[in-house]
């Protein structure tokens, strides 16, 4: 007998998708069936391929994670691709969610989409209050359009399409490619190679920028909670508190400690710092889920360093 709830997770083979898989192995409810997609199941920037995926699995709910994703330097190299490919993927998934009468679709934005010139802390009401940081405008505008699409499908068809806004995410199964990755996987990979080859570790930029980092396993728990409990079309920020904001050099210190690296650490200030900070408030989350416990960044980074050392041969590098 088909499960009452069939949850389709697009982008199910990535950093966040894998973390949700791990959570669901332990916490699946009896009336739920979870389907985790990768791009091998079909190209979600193609409407016909997306339709055939939906007609094959006949989902009742969708967690939409699939996207062209990357760190600061990949975003700066490819703004047109980030804009176009993500606009296409989001249009296909949301329109098929409407056509197949999906009961709830939860999409994923990012705090880098907020205006660059703003007051802090940032909250959910500020998504469209001015241009994003120039380093990632392609990705940022494509993600902002998800919020607009959610409102339009709700206003015209009554759909319950919503979105979450995580800060920078890190954890096992991330993309550790040196050119395309985000800072934590990038520095873990570089530190691993520096230790192995007895070379200095080079950190890009000044190390001064500030970030809030959420551990993928914490975000996965919150995604499942949003799917089961959050009914609003308005987005919700999923983040550690402002008090847990750290500098890039503090992150590098923790990676060096976790990797037991004893070599020289160099800052290459010819490389961009990107946005100085994007401090976000998690008050809305706290008001709805007051006792959620976040993993502290030292524990999260140490677990990710250990995962990378144990899975180097199969990791995305
Ligand atoms: P990721 O590790 O790069 O995974 C991306 C996923 O999307 C993979 O499963 C990939 O499939 C799939 N995908 C990409 N293009 C596709 C296409 N054309 N058709 C079908 N599937 C496609 O990404 P992530 O870090 O888990 O990010 C998940 C979500 O969180 C994204 O929406 C991202 O924008 C958002 N986010 C990420 C961060 C962060 O710091 N990582 C921060 C804020 C928000 P394959 O594995 O087959 O390539
Ligand atoms: O994580 P990251 O690439 O993205 O960079 P953003 C964060 C900071 O780390 C920047 C510094 O100040 C970088 O200069 N950094 C130092 C490094 N060393 C490295 C390194 O080896 N690799 C990388 N990647 N950074 C992204 C947005 O901004 O945030 C994306 O561009 C996405 O669209 C993501 O939203 C969550 O935090 O600067």
Short mmCIF file of C-alpha atoms and ligand atoms in Angstrom, two decimals:
data_model
loop_
_atom_site.label_atom_id
_atom_site.label_comp_id
_atom_site.label_asym_id
_atom_site.label_seq_id
_atom_site.Cartn_x
_atom_site.Cartn_y
_atom_site.Cartn_z
CA UNK A 1 0.00 0.00 0.00
CA UNK A 2 1.53 3.39 -1.05
CA UNK A 3 2.65 5.52 1.92
CA UNK A 4 0.33 8.43 2.79
CA UNK A 5 3.26 10.88 2.47
CA UNK A 6 5.76 10.43 -0.38
CA UNK A 7 8.52 13.00 0.06
CA UNK A 8 10.68 13.75 -3.00
CA UNK A 9 14.04 15.33 -2.12
CA UNK A 10 15.63 17.04 -5.13
CA UNK A 11 19.41 17.40 -4.76
CA UNK A 12 19.30 14.42 -2.41
CA UNK A 13 22.90 13.36 -3.18
CA UNK A 14 24.55 16.59 -2.03
CA UNK A 15 25.79 17.93 1.34
CA UNK A 16 22.30 18.68 2.73
CA UNK A 17 20.54 15.79 0.93
CA UNK A 18 22.95 13.21 2.39
CA UNK A 19 22.49 14.67 5.88
CA UNK A 20 18.69 14.36 5.55
CA UNK A 21 19.11 10.74 4.37
CA UNK A 22 21.09 10.00 7.54
CA UNK A 23 18.42 11.61 9.75
CA UNK A 24 15.53 9.79 8.00
CA UNK A 25 17.25 6.40 8.43
CA UNK A 26 16.71 6.97 12.16
CA UNK A 27 13.58 9.12 12.28
CA UNK A 28 11.30 8.08 9.38
CA UNK A 29 7.60 8.10 10.42
CA UNK A 30 5.52 5.00 9.47
CA UNK A 31 3.31 6.94 7.02
CA UNK A 32 6.31 8.39 5.14
CA UNK A 33 8.24 7.22 2.06
CA UNK A 34 11.35 9.28 1.18
CA UNK A 35 12.84 9.46 -2.35
CA UNK A 36 16.29 11.04 -2.69
CA UNK A 37 17.20 12.25 -6.20
CA UNK A 38 20.54 12.98 -7.85
CA UNK A 39 21.16 14.48 -11.30
CA UNK A 40 21.45 10.88 -12.55
CA UNK A 41 17.67 10.58 -12.08
CA UNK A 42 17.22 13.42 -14.56
CA UNK A 43 18.12 17.05 -15.35
CA UNK A 44 15.76 19.28 -13.34
CA UNK A 45 16.53 22.26 -15.58
CA UNK A 46 14.59 20.39 -18.28
CA UNK A 47 10.77 20.54 -17.89
CA UNK A 48 10.02 17.23 -19.61
CA UNK A 49 12.66 15.36 -17.59
CA UNK A 50 11.27 16.94 -14.41
CA UNK A 51 7.71 15.93 -15.37
CA UNK A 52 8.77 12.33 -15.94
CA UNK A 53 10.47 12.22 -12.51
CA UNK A 54 7.26 13.53 -10.87
CA UNK A 55 5.03 11.11 -12.79
CA UNK A 56 7.35 8.20 -11.91
CA UNK A 57 7.37 8.92 -8.14
CA UNK A 58 4.00 10.65 -7.72
CA UNK A 59 5.20 12.59 -4.64
CA UNK A 60 2.82 14.30 -2.16
CA UNK A 61 5.54 16.54 -0.68
CA UNK A 62 8.82 18.03 -2.02
CA UNK A 63 12.03 19.23 -0.36
CA UNK A 64 13.74 21.19 -3.14
CA UNK A 65 17.52 21.33 -2.64
CA UNK A 66 18.81 20.83 -6.21
CA UNK A 67 20.83 23.81 -7.45
CA UNK A 68 24.08 24.96 -9.03
CA UNK A 69 26.01 25.63 -5.81
CA UNK A 70 29.51 26.92 -5.09
CA UNK A 71 31.76 29.10 -2.98
CA UNK A 72 32.74 32.75 -3.41
CA UNK A 73 35.26 32.20 -6.20
CA UNK A 74 33.01 29.95 -8.36
CA UNK A 75 30.20 32.52 -7.94
CA UNK A 76 32.49 35.33 -9.08
CA UNK A 77 33.60 33.33 -12.16
CA UNK A 78 30.12 32.22 -13.38
CA UNK A 79 27.29 34.70 -12.49
CA UNK A 80 25.36 34.02 -15.74
CA UNK A 81 25.35 30.22 -15.22
CA UNK A 82 24.32 30.57 -11.55
CA UNK A 83 21.42 32.83 -12.58
CA UNK A 84 20.17 30.90 -15.61
CA UNK A 85 20.59 27.31 -14.44
CA UNK A 86 19.05 27.99 -11.02
CA UNK A 87 16.13 29.95 -12.54
CA UNK A 88 15.44 26.98 -14.86
CA UNK A 89 15.70 24.33 -12.12
CA UNK A 90 13.42 26.28 -9.76
CA UNK A 91 10.84 26.98 -12.49
CA UNK A 92 10.67 23.29 -13.48
CA UNK A 93 10.40 21.97 -9.91
CA UNK A 94 7.84 24.53 -8.72
CA UNK A 95 5.66 24.26 -11.84
CA UNK A 96 5.65 20.46 -11.62
CA UNK A 97 4.85 20.76 -7.90
CA UNK A 98 1.76 22.75 -8.98
CA UNK A 99 0.84 20.38 -11.85
CA UNK A 100 1.16 17.27 -9.61
CA UNK A 101 -0.83 18.92 -6.76
CA UNK A 102 2.03 18.73 -4.24
CA UNK A 103 0.66 19.36 -0.70
CA UNK A 104 3.80 21.20 0.44
CA UNK A 105 7.08 22.18 -1.25
CA UNK A 106 9.98 23.47 0.88
CA UNK A 107 12.72 25.17 -1.15
CA UNK A 108 16.17 26.33 -0.03
CA UNK A 109 17.42 29.92 -0.25
CA UNK A 110 20.61 31.28 1.40
CA UNK A 111 21.54 34.27 3.61
CA UNK A 112 23.89 35.50 0.86
CA UNK A 113 20.76 36.59 -1.07
CA UNK A 114 19.96 39.38 1.39
CA UNK A 115 20.86 43.00 0.53
CA UNK A 116 24.56 43.80 1.04
CA UNK A 117 23.91 47.30 2.37
CA UNK A 118 21.52 46.64 5.28
CA UNK A 119 21.07 46.92 9.01
CA UNK A 120 21.96 43.94 11.19
CA UNK A 121 20.85 41.46 12.21
CA UNK A 122 19.14 40.53 8.95
CA UNK A 123 15.62 39.04 9.24
CA UNK A 124 13.13 37.35 6.92
CA UNK A 125 11.36 40.62 6.00
CA UNK A 126 14.48 42.01 4.30
CA UNK A 127 14.91 39.54 1.37
CA UNK A 128 14.03 42.07 -1.36
CA UNK A 129 15.29 45.31 0.26
CA UNK A 130 18.07 46.17 -2.18
CA UNK A 131 20.82 44.57 -4.30
CA UNK A 132 22.78 41.56 -2.98
CA UNK A 133 26.58 41.54 -2.72
CA UNK A 134 28.19 41.86 -6.21
CA UNK A 135 30.18 38.63 -5.70
CA UNK A 136 27.08 36.41 -5.98
CA UNK A 137 24.26 38.41 -7.61
CA UNK A 138 23.53 35.68 -10.21
CA UNK A 139 22.81 33.04 -7.56
CA UNK A 140 21.17 35.54 -5.22
CA UNK A 141 18.55 36.85 -7.69
CA UNK A 142 17.69 33.31 -8.87
CA UNK A 143 17.14 32.30 -5.23
CA UNK A 144 15.10 35.46 -4.47
CA UNK A 145 12.77 34.52 -7.32
CA UNK A 146 11.84 31.30 -5.47
CA UNK A 147 10.21 33.47 -2.77
CA UNK A 148 8.32 35.37 -5.49
CA UNK A 149 7.29 32.11 -7.23
CA UNK A 150 6.06 30.68 -3.90
CA UNK A 151 3.87 33.77 -3.37
CA UNK A 152 2.55 33.70 -6.95
CA UNK A 153 1.58 29.99 -6.85
CA UNK A 154 -0.06 30.58 -3.46
CA UNK A 155 -2.00 33.67 -4.58
CA UNK A 156 -3.15 32.17 -7.92
CA UNK A 157 -3.60 28.46 -7.03
CA UNK A 158 -3.51 28.32 -3.20
CA UNK A 159 -0.30 26.21 -3.18
CA UNK A 160 1.68 25.76 0.07
CA UNK A 161 5.13 26.41 -1.34
CA UNK A 162 7.57 27.83 1.22
CA UNK A 163 11.30 28.25 1.74
CA UNK A 164 14.03 28.13 4.34
CA UNK A 165 17.08 30.43 4.45
CA UNK A 166 20.19 28.71 5.86
CA UNK A 167 23.48 30.47 6.53
CA UNK A 168 26.75 28.86 5.24
CA UNK A 169 26.46 25.07 5.64
CA UNK A 170 29.28 22.56 6.23
CA UNK A 171 29.66 18.88 7.07
CA UNK A 172 30.47 15.40 5.66
CA UNK A 173 29.74 14.68 1.96
CA UNK A 174 30.38 18.34 1.03
CA UNK A 175 32.06 19.47 -2.21
CA UNK A 176 35.80 19.70 -1.31
CA UNK A 177 36.95 20.80 -4.81
CA UNK A 178 39.65 23.47 -4.34
CA UNK A 179 38.29 25.86 -7.02
CA UNK A 180 34.53 25.48 -6.51
CA UNK A 181 34.06 24.76 -2.79
CA UNK A 182 33.01 26.88 0.15
CA UNK A 183 35.56 27.98 2.75
CA UNK A 184 35.34 25.10 5.30
CA UNK A 185 35.61 22.20 2.80
CA UNK A 186 38.17 24.21 0.78
CA UNK A 187 40.45 24.81 3.78
CA UNK A 188 40.04 21.22 5.06
CA UNK A 189 41.19 19.90 1.66
CA UNK A 190 44.06 22.41 1.46
CA UNK A 191 45.18 21.64 5.02
CA UNK A 192 45.09 17.90 4.28
CA UNK A 193 47.35 18.42 1.21
CA UNK A 194 49.65 20.88 3.07
CA UNK A 195 50.21 18.30 5.85
CA UNK A 196 50.72 15.46 3.36
CA UNK A 197 53.18 17.46 1.16
CA UNK A 198 54.82 19.37 4.03
CA UNK A 199 53.73 22.69 2.49
CA UNK A 200 52.32 25.91 4.07
CA UNK A 201 48.51 26.27 4.32
CA UNK A 202 47.27 29.23 2.26
CA UNK A 203 44.09 30.99 3.35
CA UNK A 204 42.51 33.28 0.75
CA UNK A 205 41.87 36.89 1.72
CA UNK A 206 42.48 38.59 5.10
CA UNK A 207 40.69 36.08 7.32
CA UNK A 208 38.67 38.96 8.81
CA UNK A 209 35.21 38.36 7.26
CA UNK A 210 32.57 36.98 9.61
CA UNK A 211 30.18 34.10 8.99
CA UNK A 212 27.53 32.01 10.78
CA UNK A 213 27.98 28.31 9.94
CA UNK A 214 25.29 25.64 10.42
CA UNK A 215 26.30 21.96 10.62
CA UNK A 216 24.57 19.93 7.86
CA UNK A 217 23.17 17.43 10.37
CA UNK A 218 21.49 20.24 12.36
CA UNK A 219 20.07 21.74 9.17
CA UNK A 220 18.75 18.32 8.14
CA UNK A 221 16.80 17.97 11.41
CA UNK A 222 15.36 21.48 10.90
CA UNK A 223 14.37 20.70 7.28
CA UNK A 224 12.39 17.64 8.46
CA UNK A 225 10.80 19.76 11.22
CA UNK A 226 9.81 22.46 8.65
CA UNK A 227 8.29 19.84 6.33
CA UNK A 228 6.22 18.35 9.18
CA UNK A 229 5.29 21.56 11.09
CA UNK A 230 5.77 24.86 9.21
CA UNK A 231 2.72 25.94 7.11
CA UNK A 232 3.59 29.57 6.22
CA UNK A 233 4.56 30.71 2.68
CA UNK A 234 6.87 33.32 4.24
CA UNK A 235 10.49 32.12 4.44
CA UNK A 236 12.22 31.21 7.72
CA UNK A 237 15.94 31.66 8.50
CA UNK A 238 17.62 28.48 9.77
CA UNK A 239 20.81 29.53 11.54
CA UNK A 240 22.87 29.52 14.70
CA UNK A 241 22.55 32.73 16.74
CA UNK A 242 24.39 35.99 16.03
CA UNK A 243 26.60 35.27 19.06
CA UNK A 244 28.01 32.21 17.23
CA UNK A 245 29.31 34.26 14.26
CA UNK A 246 33.03 33.52 13.71
CA UNK A 247 35.86 34.96 11.61
CA UNK A 248 37.42 33.04 8.73
CA UNK A 249 40.74 32.98 10.62
CA UNK A 250 39.00 31.35 13.63
CA UNK A 251 37.59 28.70 11.27
CA UNK A 252 41.09 28.13 9.88
CA UNK A 253 42.47 27.77 13.44
CA UNK A 254 39.89 25.03 14.20
CA UNK A 255 40.71 23.17 10.95
CA UNK A 256 44.47 23.37 11.70
CA UNK A 257 43.80 22.02 15.23
CA UNK A 258 41.49 19.26 13.94
CA UNK A 259 44.00 18.20 11.28
CA UNK A 260 46.92 18.48 13.79
CA UNK A 261 48.74 20.56 11.18
CA UNK A 262 52.04 21.98 12.48
CA UNK A 263 53.14 23.84 9.33
CA UNK A 264 53.10 27.52 8.36
CA UNK A 265 49.81 29.35 7.74
CA UNK A 266 49.83 32.09 5.05
CA UNK A 267 47.15 34.67 4.15
CA UNK A 268 46.93 35.47 0.40
CA UNK A 269 45.38 38.96 0.52
CA UNK A 270 45.43 39.18 -3.29
CA UNK A 271 42.34 36.95 -3.14
CA UNK A 272 38.89 38.46 -2.50
CA UNK A 273 37.28 38.55 0.97
CA UNK A 274 33.83 38.74 -0.65
CA UNK A 275 31.07 40.02 1.63
CA UNK A 276 32.41 41.19 5.04
CA UNK A 277 29.42 39.79 6.95
CA UNK A 278 25.74 38.69 6.55
CA UNK A 279 24.72 38.46 10.20
CA UNK A 280 21.28 36.84 10.40
CA UNK A 281 18.72 36.68 13.22
CA UNK A 282 17.26 33.28 14.11
CA UNK A 283 14.58 34.77 16.36
CA UNK A 284 11.70 33.48 14.20
CA UNK A 285 13.06 29.92 14.42
CA UNK A 286 13.65 30.28 18.15
CA UNK A 287 10.07 31.52 18.66
CA UNK A 288 8.74 28.36 16.94
CA UNK A 289 11.38 25.82 18.06
CA UNK A 290 12.91 27.28 21.25
CA UNK A 291 14.78 24.22 22.51
CA UNK A 292 16.61 23.23 19.30
CA UNK A 293 20.24 22.47 20.15
CA UNK A 294 22.91 23.40 17.57
CA UNK A 295 26.24 21.51 17.26
CA UNK A 296 29.10 23.81 18.29
CA UNK A 297 31.44 24.68 15.43
CA UNK A 298 34.52 22.99 16.95
CA UNK A 299 32.71 19.64 17.21
CA UNK A 300 31.23 20.04 13.72
CA UNK A 301 34.57 20.91 12.11
CA UNK A 302 36.44 18.11 13.92
CA UNK A 303 33.82 15.55 12.75
CA UNK A 304 34.05 16.88 9.17
CA UNK A 305 37.88 16.77 9.21
CA UNK A 306 37.74 13.15 10.46
CA UNK A 307 35.14 12.25 7.78
CA UNK A 308 37.36 13.77 5.07
CA UNK A 309 40.48 11.92 6.25
CA UNK A 310 38.54 8.61 6.32
CA UNK A 311 36.79 9.19 2.94
CA UNK A 312 39.42 11.07 0.92
CA UNK A 313 39.38 8.55 -1.92
CA UNK A 314 35.62 8.77 -2.48
CA UNK A 315 35.09 12.44 -1.48
CA UNK A 316 34.08 15.12 -4.07
CA UNK A 317 37.47 16.77 -4.66
P1 LIG B 1 25.51 20.27 -3.35
O1 LIG B 1 26.22 19.47 -2.32
O2 LIG B 1 26.29 20.96 -4.41
O3 LIG B 1 24.39 19.32 -4.03
C1 LIG B 1 23.64 19.82 -5.11
C2 LIG B 1 22.60 18.77 -5.45
O4 LIG B 1 21.81 19.24 -6.55
C3 LIG B 1 23.21 17.42 -5.86
O5 LIG B 1 22.37 16.40 -5.40
C4 LIG B 1 23.17 17.50 -7.40
O6 LIG B 1 23.12 16.23 -8.01
C5 LIG B 1 21.84 18.24 -7.59
N1 LIG B 1 21.76 18.94 -8.88
C6 LIG B 1 22.53 19.97 -9.31
N2 LIG B 1 22.15 20.35 -10.56
C7 LIG B 1 21.12 19.53 -10.92
C8 LIG B 1 20.31 19.40 -12.10
N3 LIG B 1 20.47 20.20 -13.17
N4 LIG B 1 19.36 18.42 -12.12
C9 LIG B 1 19.21 17.58 -11.06
N5 LIG B 1 19.91 17.66 -9.91
C10 LIG B 1 20.87 18.62 -9.84
O7 LIG B 1 24.60 21.39 -2.65
P2 LIG B 1 24.27 21.63 -1.10
O8 LIG B 1 25.40 22.36 -0.48
O9 LIG B 1 23.76 20.35 -0.50
O10 LIG B 1 23.04 22.67 -1.25
C11 LIG B 1 21.70 22.24 -1.07
C12 LIG B 1 20.83 23.48 -1.12
O11 LIG B 1 21.24 24.39 -0.07
C13 LIG B 1 20.98 24.27 -2.44
O12 LIG B 1 19.71 24.74 -2.86
C14 LIG B 1 21.89 25.44 -2.06
O13 LIG B 1 21.65 26.56 -2.88
C15 LIG B 1 21.48 25.69 -0.63
N6 LIG B 1 22.51 26.34 0.24
C16 LIG B 1 23.75 25.81 0.34
C17 LIG B 1 24.66 26.44 1.21
C18 LIG B 1 26.07 25.87 1.43
O14 LIG B 1 26.84 26.52 2.17
N7 LIG B 1 26.39 24.72 0.85
C19 LIG B 1 24.28 27.58 1.95
C20 LIG B 1 22.98 28.07 1.81
C21 LIG B 1 22.08 27.44 0.95
P3 LIG B 1 24.53 15.42 -8.31
O15 LIG B 1 25.02 14.95 -6.94
O16 LIG B 1 24.10 14.29 -9.16
O17 LIG B 1 25.45 16.41 -8.94
O1 LIG B 2 32.48 30.01 1.85
P1 LIG B 2 32.85 31.05 0.83
O2 LIG B 2 33.39 30.57 -0.45
O3 LIG B 2 31.55 31.90 0.53
O4 LIG B 2 33.96 32.10 1.44
P2 LIG B 2 30.85 33.24 1.01
C1 LIG B 2 33.88 32.58 2.70
C2 LIG B 2 35.11 33.41 3.04
O5 LIG B 2 36.24 32.52 3.17
C3 LIG B 2 35.57 34.50 2.05
C4 LIG B 2 37.39 33.09 2.58
O6 LIG B 2 35.91 35.64 2.80
C5 LIG B 2 36.83 33.90 1.42
O7 LIG B 2 37.77 34.90 1.02
N1 LIG B 2 38.30 32.00 2.18
C6 LIG B 2 39.57 31.82 2.67
C7 LIG B 2 38.04 31.01 1.32
N2 LIG B 2 40.14 30.74 2.12
C8 LIG B 2 39.23 30.20 1.28
C9 LIG B 2 39.23 29.05 0.42
O8 LIG B 2 40.21 28.30 0.29
N3 LIG B 2 38.10 28.80 -0.31
C10 LIG B 2 36.97 29.63 -0.20
N4 LIG B 2 35.87 29.30 -0.91
N5 LIG B 2 36.92 30.72 0.60
C11 LIG B 2 29.04 32.26 -0.62
C12 LIG B 2 28.22 32.71 -1.80
O9 LIG B 2 29.69 33.38 -0.11
O10 LIG B 2 28.19 31.75 0.41
C13 LIG B 2 27.41 31.55 -2.33
O11 LIG B 2 29.10 33.18 -2.82
C14 LIG B 2 26.65 30.82 -1.23
O12 LIG B 2 26.50 32.04 -3.29
C15 LIG B 2 27.52 30.58 -0.01
O13 LIG B 2 25.61 31.52 -0.82
C16 LIG B 2 26.72 30.06 1.15
O14 LIG B 2 30.25 33.01 2.35
O15 LIG B 2 31.73 34.41 0.87
#
